Short mmCIF file of C-alpha atoms in Angstrom, two decimals:
data_model
loop_
_atom_site.label_atom_id
_atom_site.label_comp_id
_atom_site.label_asym_id
_atom_site.label_seq_id
_atom_site.Cartn_x
_atom_site.Cartn_y
_atom_site.Cartn_z
CA MET A 668 -6.38 -41.76 -34.53
CA THR A 669 -4.88 -40.45 -31.28
CA ARG A 670 -3.10 -37.84 -33.31
CA PHE A 671 -6.30 -36.81 -35.01
CA LEU A 672 -8.05 -36.60 -31.63
CA SER A 673 -5.39 -34.42 -30.07
CA MET A 674 -5.47 -32.18 -33.13
CA LEU A 675 -9.18 -31.92 -32.78
CA CYS A 676 -8.85 -31.13 -29.06
CA GLY A 677 -6.24 -28.52 -29.87
CA LEU A 678 -8.56 -26.96 -32.39
CA THR A 679 -11.47 -26.90 -29.95
CA ALA A 680 -9.23 -25.33 -27.30
CA THR A 681 -8.11 -22.63 -29.74
CA LEU A 682 -11.68 -21.96 -30.72
CA ALA A 683 -12.74 -21.76 -27.10
CA MET A 684 -9.93 -19.32 -26.39
CA THR A 685 -10.80 -17.08 -29.35
CA PHE A 686 -14.39 -17.18 -28.23
CA ALA A 687 -13.35 -16.29 -24.68
CA MET A 688 -11.18 -13.39 -25.81
CA ALA A 689 -13.86 -11.96 -28.06
CA ASN A 690 -16.39 -11.97 -25.24
CA THR A 691 -14.14 -10.91 -22.41
CA ILE A 692 -15.27 -7.82 -20.59
CA ALA A 693 -12.35 -5.44 -20.00
CA PRO A 694 -11.72 -4.36 -16.35
CA ASN A 695 -13.01 -0.84 -16.96
CA ASP A 696 -16.15 -2.06 -18.71
CA VAL A 697 -17.42 -4.24 -15.89
CA THR A 698 -20.86 -3.10 -14.68
CA ILE A 699 -21.84 -3.58 -11.06
CA GLU A 700 -25.50 -3.48 -10.05
CA ASN A 701 -26.80 -4.12 -6.53
CA LEU A 702 -23.30 -5.23 -5.56
CA GLY A 703 -23.47 -7.91 -8.24
CA ILE A 704 -21.85 -8.56 -11.61
CA ALA A 705 -24.57 -10.59 -13.31
CA GLU A 706 -22.69 -11.67 -16.40
CA SER A 707 -19.70 -13.97 -16.65
CA LEU A 708 -16.61 -11.93 -17.55
CA THR A 709 -15.80 -14.33 -20.38
CA GLY A 710 -18.93 -16.23 -21.28
CA VAL A 711 -17.01 -19.43 -20.53
CA ALA A 712 -18.08 -21.34 -17.43
CA GLY A 713 -15.56 -21.24 -14.59
CA ASP A 714 -13.68 -24.41 -13.66
CA PRO A 715 -13.88 -24.95 -9.87
CA ALA A 716 -10.85 -27.27 -9.80
CA GLU A 717 -8.77 -24.61 -11.52
CA GLY A 718 -10.21 -21.99 -9.16
CA ARG A 719 -9.17 -24.04 -6.16
CA LYS A 720 -5.58 -24.06 -7.41
CA ILE A 721 -5.63 -20.30 -8.00
CA PHE A 722 -7.00 -19.76 -4.47
CA MET A 723 -4.01 -21.59 -2.96
CA SER A 724 -1.26 -20.41 -5.27
CA LYS A 725 1.02 -17.76 -3.81
CA LYS A 726 1.70 -16.49 -7.33
CA LEU A 727 -1.95 -16.17 -8.38
CA GLY A 728 -4.83 -15.54 -5.97
CA ASN A 729 -3.00 -16.25 -2.74
CA CYS A 730 -6.41 -15.99 -1.10
CA LEU A 731 -5.21 -18.37 1.61
CA ALA A 732 -2.79 -15.63 2.77
CA CYS A 733 -5.76 -13.78 4.23
CA HIS A 734 -8.61 -16.33 4.45
CA ALA A 735 -8.90 -19.62 6.31
CA ASN A 736 -10.68 -22.36 4.37
CA LYS A 737 -11.50 -25.79 5.79
CA ASP A 738 -11.62 -27.28 2.30
CA MET A 739 -7.83 -26.78 2.30
CA ALA A 740 -7.15 -28.28 5.71
CA ASP A 741 -4.14 -30.11 4.23
CA GLN A 742 -2.45 -26.77 3.55
CA GLN A 743 -0.40 -25.19 6.34
CA PHE A 744 -0.82 -21.57 7.36
CA HIS A 745 -4.22 -20.08 6.66
CA GLY A 746 -4.32 -16.31 7.05
CA GLU A 747 -6.56 -14.35 9.41
CA ILE A 748 -6.79 -10.95 7.74
CA GLY A 749 -10.22 -11.65 6.23
CA PRO A 750 -13.06 -13.90 7.45
CA SER A 751 -12.98 -17.67 7.02
CA LEU A 752 -14.53 -18.59 3.70
CA ASP A 753 -16.25 -21.71 4.99
CA GLY A 754 -19.84 -21.57 3.80
CA VAL A 755 -19.28 -18.32 1.90
CA ALA A 756 -21.61 -19.40 -0.93
CA SER A 757 -24.50 -19.45 1.55
CA ARG A 758 -23.76 -15.84 2.53
CA TRP A 759 -23.33 -14.33 -0.93
CA LYS A 760 -24.87 -14.95 -4.36
CA ALA A 761 -22.56 -15.95 -7.22
CA GLU A 762 -22.83 -12.52 -8.84
CA GLN A 763 -21.82 -10.86 -5.56
CA LEU A 764 -18.91 -13.23 -5.11
CA ARG A 765 -17.83 -12.17 -8.60
CA THR A 766 -17.88 -8.51 -7.52
CA ILE A 767 -15.91 -9.25 -4.36
CA VAL A 768 -13.16 -10.96 -6.35
CA VAL A 769 -13.19 -8.38 -9.18
CA ASN A 770 -13.07 -5.34 -6.90
CA ALA A 771 -13.69 -5.90 -3.19
CA LYS A 772 -13.87 -2.13 -2.67
CA ALA A 773 -17.15 -2.03 -4.57
CA VAL A 774 -18.67 -4.15 -1.80
CA PHE A 775 -16.63 -3.35 1.31
CA THR A 776 -15.76 0.31 0.52
CA ASP A 777 -12.27 1.77 0.17
CA LEU A 778 -11.48 0.74 3.71
CA THR A 779 -10.97 -2.91 2.85
CA VAL A 780 -7.45 -4.24 2.49
CA MET A 781 -8.57 -6.96 0.08
CA PRO A 782 -6.99 -6.31 -3.34
CA GLY A 783 -9.15 -5.99 -6.45
CA PHE A 784 -8.22 -8.97 -8.59
CA TYR A 785 -9.72 -7.69 -11.84
CA SER A 786 -9.53 -3.96 -11.36
CA LEU A 787 -7.30 -1.17 -12.59
CA ASP A 788 -8.12 0.91 -9.53
CA VAL A 789 -4.75 0.17 -7.94
CA GLY A 790 -2.33 1.84 -5.54
CA ALA A 791 0.36 4.47 -6.24
CA ASN A 792 3.65 3.75 -7.98
CA ILE A 793 2.52 0.44 -9.43
CA ARG A 794 5.41 -1.66 -10.72
CA GLU A 795 6.07 -0.55 -14.26
CA ASP A 796 5.59 -3.92 -15.92
CA LEU A 797 2.18 -4.26 -14.23
CA ILE A 798 0.65 -1.00 -15.48
CA GLY A 799 -2.72 -1.73 -17.09
CA LYS A 800 -2.60 -5.36 -15.90
CA THR A 801 -4.89 -7.09 -13.44
CA ILE A 802 -3.81 -9.59 -10.78
CA LEU A 803 -5.95 -12.35 -12.28
CA SER A 804 -7.25 -12.78 -15.83
CA ALA A 805 -10.99 -12.69 -16.50
CA GLN A 806 -11.12 -16.48 -16.85
CA GLN A 807 -9.14 -16.97 -13.64
CA VAL A 808 -11.72 -14.83 -11.84
CA GLU A 809 -14.50 -17.00 -13.27
CA ASP A 810 -12.64 -20.12 -12.09
CA VAL A 811 -12.26 -18.70 -8.56
CA VAL A 812 -15.93 -17.66 -8.47
CA ALA A 813 -16.96 -21.17 -9.58
CA TYR A 814 -14.81 -22.58 -6.78
CA LEU A 815 -16.25 -20.21 -4.15
CA ALA A 816 -19.74 -21.34 -5.22
CA THR A 817 -18.82 -24.84 -3.98
CA LEU A 818 -18.13 -23.56 -0.44
CA LYS A 819 -21.63 -24.02 0.96
CA MET B 241 -24.15 -7.12 17.23
CA ASN B 242 -22.31 -6.72 20.47
CA LYS B 243 -18.70 -5.82 19.80
CA ALA B 244 -17.29 -7.98 22.56
CA LEU B 245 -19.23 -10.90 21.17
CA ILE B 246 -17.82 -10.42 17.67
CA THR B 247 -14.32 -10.16 19.05
CA SER B 248 -14.62 -13.22 21.21
CA THR B 249 -16.07 -15.27 18.34
CA MET B 250 -13.23 -14.11 16.12
CA LEU B 251 -10.71 -14.95 18.80
CA LEU B 252 -12.24 -18.37 19.22
CA THR B 253 -12.08 -19.35 15.55
CA GLY B 254 -8.64 -17.77 15.21
CA ALA B 255 -7.29 -19.37 18.33
CA SER B 256 -8.57 -22.87 17.57
CA LEU B 257 -7.16 -22.74 14.07
CA LEU B 258 -3.84 -21.41 15.33
CA ALA B 259 -3.68 -23.86 18.18
CA SER B 260 -4.09 -26.65 15.62
CA LEU B 261 -1.11 -25.20 13.77
CA GLY B 262 0.91 -24.68 16.93
CA LEU B 263 1.03 -20.95 16.35
CA GLN B 264 0.18 -18.05 18.61
CA ALA B 265 -1.83 -14.98 17.69
CA THR B 266 -1.40 -11.44 19.04
CA PRO B 267 1.77 -10.30 20.82
CA VAL B 268 2.94 -12.87 23.38
CA ASP B 269 3.11 -11.92 27.03
CA ASP B 270 6.79 -12.35 27.73
CA ALA B 271 9.70 -10.29 29.03
CA LEU B 272 12.98 -9.91 27.20
CA VAL B 273 15.99 -9.99 29.49
CA ILE B 274 19.21 -10.44 27.56
CA ASP B 275 21.73 -12.80 29.19
CA GLY B 276 19.59 -12.73 32.31
CA GLU B 277 20.63 -9.16 33.14
CA LEU B 278 19.70 -6.55 30.55
CA GLU B 279 16.00 -5.68 30.64
CA ILE B 280 14.53 -4.67 27.32
CA THR B 281 11.32 -2.66 27.07
CA THR B 282 9.19 -4.50 24.53
CA GLN B 283 5.88 -2.87 25.46
CA VAL B 284 5.14 0.77 26.16
CA LYS B 285 2.25 3.27 26.02
CA ALA B 286 2.16 5.06 22.69
CA PRO B 287 2.96 8.78 22.48
CA GLU B 288 0.08 11.20 21.98
CA GLY B 289 -1.37 11.28 18.50
CA HIS B 290 -0.44 7.67 17.75
CA ALA B 291 -2.98 5.42 16.02
CA LEU B 292 -2.13 2.54 18.36
CA LYS B 293 -2.52 2.68 22.14
CA GLU B 294 0.11 0.17 23.12
CA LEU B 295 3.43 -0.32 21.33
CA TYR B 296 5.08 -3.72 21.06
CA SER B 297 8.48 -4.69 19.77
CA GLY B 298 8.52 -7.17 16.89
CA TRP B 299 10.16 -9.58 19.38
CA ARG B 300 6.76 -10.13 20.99
CA TYR B 301 5.36 -11.57 17.74
CA ARG B 302 8.08 -14.10 17.11
CA THR B 303 8.15 -17.81 18.01
CA ASP B 304 9.52 -19.16 21.31
CA GLU B 305 12.68 -20.32 19.50
CA THR B 306 13.36 -16.98 17.82
CA ARG B 307 12.73 -15.05 21.03
CA ALA B 308 15.13 -17.32 22.93
CA ILE B 309 17.91 -16.66 20.42
CA GLU B 310 17.67 -12.91 20.95
CA ALA B 311 17.65 -13.35 24.72
CA ASP B 312 21.09 -14.98 24.61
CA SER B 313 23.84 -12.85 23.11
CA PHE B 314 26.06 -15.90 22.51
CA GLU B 315 23.31 -17.52 20.48
CA ASN B 316 22.42 -14.33 18.62
CA PRO B 317 24.15 -14.60 15.22
CA GLY B 318 23.78 -10.83 14.79
CA MET B 319 26.48 -10.40 17.43
CA LEU B 320 29.06 -11.61 14.89
CA GLY B 321 28.17 -8.58 12.81
CA VAL B 322 28.56 -6.36 15.86
CA GLU B 323 32.05 -7.82 16.44
CA GLN B 324 32.88 -7.19 12.81
CA GLY B 325 31.70 -3.62 13.33
CA GLU B 326 34.05 -3.24 16.28
CA GLU B 327 36.99 -4.25 14.09
CA ILE B 328 36.01 -1.70 11.46
CA TRP B 329 35.65 0.94 14.19
CA ASN B 330 39.31 0.46 15.01
CA THR B 331 40.61 0.14 11.45
CA VAL B 332 42.44 3.07 9.82
CA GLU B 333 41.08 3.90 6.36
CA GLY B 334 41.35 6.79 3.92
CA SER B 335 43.86 9.53 3.16
CA GLU B 336 43.80 11.08 6.66
CA GLY B 337 45.17 7.94 8.34
CA LYS B 338 42.29 7.77 10.80
CA SER B 339 39.86 5.23 12.15
CA CYS B 340 36.53 5.98 13.88
CA ALA B 341 38.36 5.36 17.16
CA SER B 342 40.94 8.08 16.34
CA CYS B 343 38.23 10.68 16.90
CA HIS B 344 35.70 8.88 19.11
CA ASP B 345 37.87 6.58 21.25
CA ASP B 346 35.92 3.92 23.07
CA ALA B 347 32.53 3.46 21.42
CA ALA B 348 31.11 2.00 24.66
CA VAL B 349 31.49 5.51 26.08
CA SER B 350 31.24 7.89 23.12
CA MET B 351 28.44 6.08 21.28
CA LYS B 352 26.30 5.15 24.25
CA GLY B 353 22.84 6.62 23.64
CA VAL B 354 23.67 7.88 20.15
CA GLY B 355 21.81 5.14 18.26
CA ALA B 356 18.73 5.70 20.42
CA GLN B 357 18.40 9.30 19.18
CA TYR B 358 18.74 8.93 15.43
CA PRO B 359 17.55 9.96 12.91
CA LYS B 360 18.28 13.56 13.85
CA TRP B 361 18.44 16.88 12.07
CA ASP B 362 21.59 17.55 10.04
CA ALA B 363 21.92 21.29 9.57
CA ASP B 364 24.72 20.89 6.97
CA GLY B 365 22.62 18.71 4.72
CA ASN B 366 19.41 20.53 5.66
CA LYS B 367 17.67 17.17 6.14
CA PRO B 368 17.49 14.29 8.60
CA ILE B 369 20.49 12.02 8.90
CA ASN B 370 20.58 8.41 10.08
CA ILE B 371 23.49 6.35 11.43
CA GLU B 372 24.40 4.97 8.00
CA LEU B 373 24.63 8.46 6.50
CA GLN B 374 26.46 9.84 9.54
CA ILE B 375 29.07 7.10 9.06
CA ASN B 376 29.41 8.12 5.42
CA LYS B 377 29.73 11.77 6.41
CA CYS B 378 32.58 10.96 8.80
CA ARG B 379 34.28 8.76 6.22
CA VAL B 380 34.22 11.47 3.56
CA GLU B 381 34.77 14.59 5.68
CA ASN B 382 37.06 13.32 8.43
CA MET B 383 38.79 10.19 7.14
CA GLY B 384 39.27 10.96 3.46
CA ALA B 385 37.62 7.62 2.68
CA GLU B 386 34.84 6.82 0.24
CA ALA B 387 31.22 6.71 1.33
CA TYR B 388 29.87 3.17 1.68
CA LYS B 389 27.38 2.19 -0.98
CA PHE B 390 23.99 1.01 0.36
CA ASP B 391 24.35 -2.21 2.35
CA LYS B 392 27.96 -2.58 1.14
CA GLY B 393 31.40 -2.54 2.70
CA GLY B 394 31.14 -2.12 6.45
CA GLN B 395 27.84 -0.26 6.44
CA LYS B 396 25.67 -2.89 8.13
CA PRO B 397 28.15 -4.19 10.75
CA LEU B 398 29.35 -0.71 11.68
CA THR B 399 25.77 0.58 12.00
CA ALA B 400 24.91 -2.48 14.10
CA TYR B 401 27.97 -1.88 16.31
CA ILE B 402 27.09 1.77 16.91
CA LYS B 403 23.40 1.06 17.61
CA HIS B 404 24.33 -1.83 19.86
CA GLN B 405 26.05 0.64 22.21
CA SER B 406 22.54 1.91 23.04
CA ILE B 407 20.95 -1.49 23.60
CA GLY B 408 18.23 -1.28 26.24
CA MET B 409 17.91 2.50 25.97
CA PRO B 410 14.56 4.03 24.93
CA VAL B 411 14.12 5.20 21.35
CA THR B 412 13.48 8.93 21.11
CA VAL B 413 13.34 11.25 18.15
CA ASP B 414 13.58 14.98 18.61
CA LEU B 415 11.04 16.52 16.25
CA SER B 416 11.80 20.06 17.39
CA GLN B 417 15.12 20.22 15.55
CA GLY B 418 15.21 21.93 12.13
CA ASP B 419 12.41 20.80 9.84
CA MET B 420 12.02 17.38 11.49
CA GLN B 421 8.28 17.93 11.90
CA LYS B 422 7.86 18.36 8.14
CA TRP B 423 9.79 15.16 7.48
CA TRP B 424 7.65 13.40 10.06
CA GLU B 425 4.56 14.55 8.18
CA ALA B 426 5.94 13.43 4.82
CA GLY B 427 6.81 10.09 6.42
CA LYS B 428 3.31 9.75 7.75
CA GLU B 429 1.92 10.27 4.26
CA THR B 430 4.18 7.53 2.95
CA TYR B 431 3.07 5.25 5.78
CA TYR B 432 -0.59 5.57 4.85
CA LEU B 433 -0.11 5.67 1.06
CA ARG B 434 -1.54 2.60 -0.60
CA THR B 435 0.85 1.37 -3.22
CA GLY B 436 1.15 -1.14 -6.00
CA GLN B 437 -1.16 -3.60 -7.66
CA LEU B 438 -2.16 -4.97 -4.24
CA ASN B 439 -3.13 -1.45 -3.15
CA MET B 440 -1.88 -1.72 0.43
CA SER B 441 -0.11 0.67 2.79
CA CYS B 442 2.17 0.05 5.76
CA ALA B 443 -0.91 0.63 7.92
CA SER B 444 -2.88 -2.10 6.09
CA CYS B 445 -0.51 -4.67 7.53
CA HIS B 446 1.18 -3.15 10.59
CA GLU B 447 -1.62 -1.06 12.08
CA LYS B 448 -4.94 -2.55 11.01
CA ASN B 449 -3.85 -6.17 11.04
CA GLN B 450 -0.97 -6.36 13.49
CA GLY B 451 -1.25 -9.49 15.59
CA LYS B 452 -2.83 -11.48 12.76
CA TYR B 453 -1.31 -14.01 10.44
CA ILE B 454 -0.85 -13.29 6.76
CA ARG B 455 -0.22 -16.84 5.53
CA ALA B 456 2.76 -17.99 7.65
CA ASP B 457 3.82 -14.51 8.78
CA HIS B 458 2.70 -13.12 12.12
CA LEU B 459 2.22 -9.41 11.47
CA SER B 460 3.94 -7.14 13.98
CA GLN B 461 3.67 -3.37 14.27
CA GLY B 462 6.62 -3.00 11.90
CA GLN B 463 8.76 -1.38 14.60
CA VAL B 464 12.26 -0.26 13.69
CA ASN B 465 13.97 -0.45 17.11
CA GLY B 466 15.94 -3.63 16.34
CA PHE B 467 17.69 -2.63 13.12
CA PRO B 468 19.93 -3.77 11.61
CA THR B 469 18.19 -7.03 12.52
CA TYR B 470 19.43 -10.55 12.03
CA ARG B 471 16.96 -12.39 9.79
CA LEU B 472 17.09 -16.14 10.25
CA LYS B 473 15.39 -16.69 6.88
CA GLN B 474 18.16 -14.84 5.09
CA ASN B 475 20.99 -15.70 7.47
CA LYS B 476 22.32 -12.18 7.65
CA LEU B 477 21.92 -8.69 9.02
CA ILE B 478 19.18 -6.74 7.25
CA SER B 479 19.25 -2.95 7.15
CA LEU B 480 16.16 -0.84 7.79
CA HIS B 481 15.97 0.62 4.29
CA ASN B 482 16.27 -2.87 2.84
CA ARG B 483 13.26 -3.92 4.94
CA PHE B 484 11.29 -0.82 3.83
CA ARG B 485 12.02 -1.58 0.21
CA GLY B 486 11.07 -5.23 0.63
CA CYS B 487 7.71 -4.39 2.19
CA ILE B 488 6.90 -1.84 -0.53
CA ARG B 489 8.00 -4.27 -3.24
CA ASP B 490 5.61 -6.86 -1.82
CA THR B 491 2.69 -4.57 -2.68
CA ARG B 492 3.90 -4.90 -6.31
CA ALA B 493 4.99 -1.27 -6.47
CA GLU B 494 8.16 0.42 -7.65
CA PHE B 495 10.22 1.05 -4.53
CA PRO B 496 12.21 4.18 -3.64
CA ALA B 497 16.01 4.25 -3.44
CA ALA B 498 17.66 3.66 -0.08
CA PHE B 499 18.25 6.95 1.78
CA SER B 500 15.96 8.79 -0.67
CA ASP B 501 13.91 11.62 0.82
CA THR B 502 10.88 9.33 0.80
CA LEU B 503 12.55 6.64 2.89
CA MET B 504 14.29 9.15 5.19
CA GLY B 505 10.87 10.65 5.98
CA LEU B 506 9.55 7.14 6.58
CA GLU B 507 12.48 6.42 8.93
CA VAL B 508 11.75 9.58 10.95
CA TYR B 509 8.05 8.70 11.18
CA THR B 510 8.41 4.97 11.94
CA THR B 511 11.10 5.69 14.55
CA TRP B 512 8.62 8.01 16.26
CA ARG B 513 5.99 5.26 16.07
CA GLY B 514 8.29 3.20 18.31
CA THR B 515 9.01 5.93 20.86
CA GLY B 516 9.93 4.42 24.22
CA LEU B 517 10.71 0.90 23.03
CA SER B 518 14.29 -0.16 23.76
CA VAL B 519 16.96 -0.29 21.11
CA GLU B 520 17.40 -4.04 20.45
CA THR B 521 20.13 -4.02 17.83
CA PRO B 522 20.90 -6.62 16.67
CA ALA B 523 17.36 -7.99 17.04
CA VAL B 524 16.62 -11.50 15.80
CA ARG B 525 13.66 -12.01 13.49
CA GLN B 526 12.36 -14.89 11.41
#
């Protein structure tokens, strides 16, 4: 029974993934209107718990390197390069938060130092193994955006 | 909104957060006097044409503990490297049966001030030369010894020993020699070039955001006056070109070879960006 269940779960997960892949918008196909990206990049709802982990992780978003965030008061060392993200969901709509994470330059102009997490508009001499790759995957962006939406 | 208001609000949030972490933002107001007698200039007005008004040594951004270690030459672990460099200075190597001392005698006399004026123009090579490459030139041309490979052999300790002879003296770079001005310009381009997947330049961190924390790191102006520096995190002397490569690598970019034209230009330019700060070699950093 347990075995059957886990098989079933596995199957659902695979299906979900295939679904996600098929509907994923490629970095260069993302459309920005009025500073917003209206559609989910994957069609799969973001997972805020996952997004919270990505926000903290030095290997993934590392957002904490630049942004303070009271929701992570247990973490040492919050950066000060960008503004504190407390209450950020009251300042920006979800579709604008998506744009900021995808390509902050589209909102804050080329002058911003915030990296574009789902953009191929990168700096010179990019590391060879990273050519054509984005910092976060489309689903990871959706997870982070879902997490940011909880910061009211 | 009023600019002063924005700044003071930012300072307030920043300061309260930092205070809760026991950290200090912006350069600290403190004077570096090594062993209670040698005064080090850690703050100076920037030369004309500089993007920053006031220049600060990286020492001013470090913790109380780290600053205290540099202020005491017995505590400074970088001094062991300097002593090692002194031994190498006096050691005969190569087919000519010579040491550095055979030609230059007492480094305290012959090398005083030298480290404060590099990189300089090398007419033979038709490009700028730094201390590391000058050592290699002497080894090959005058000693009949092999050039040191990057960061290998005695390169770091000997460079530290030579630069240490200028400790306390102001950094100057003579841009009127040869094509130094062109190399300065190339270096400036490198400094402002955004690189890698993170799309950041030296200026993104060390000009625009100096004084702020990036996670646990307090961003300094990226001054080069203390190199080779002793890094407590790595427990060893770190050369300047190693630091350059590390910072570029952190933007997730391919990084240039040590002593490549790109990094030599960057050394000329960043040295100029620290004009007037004292040589601190071996500085102590986190």
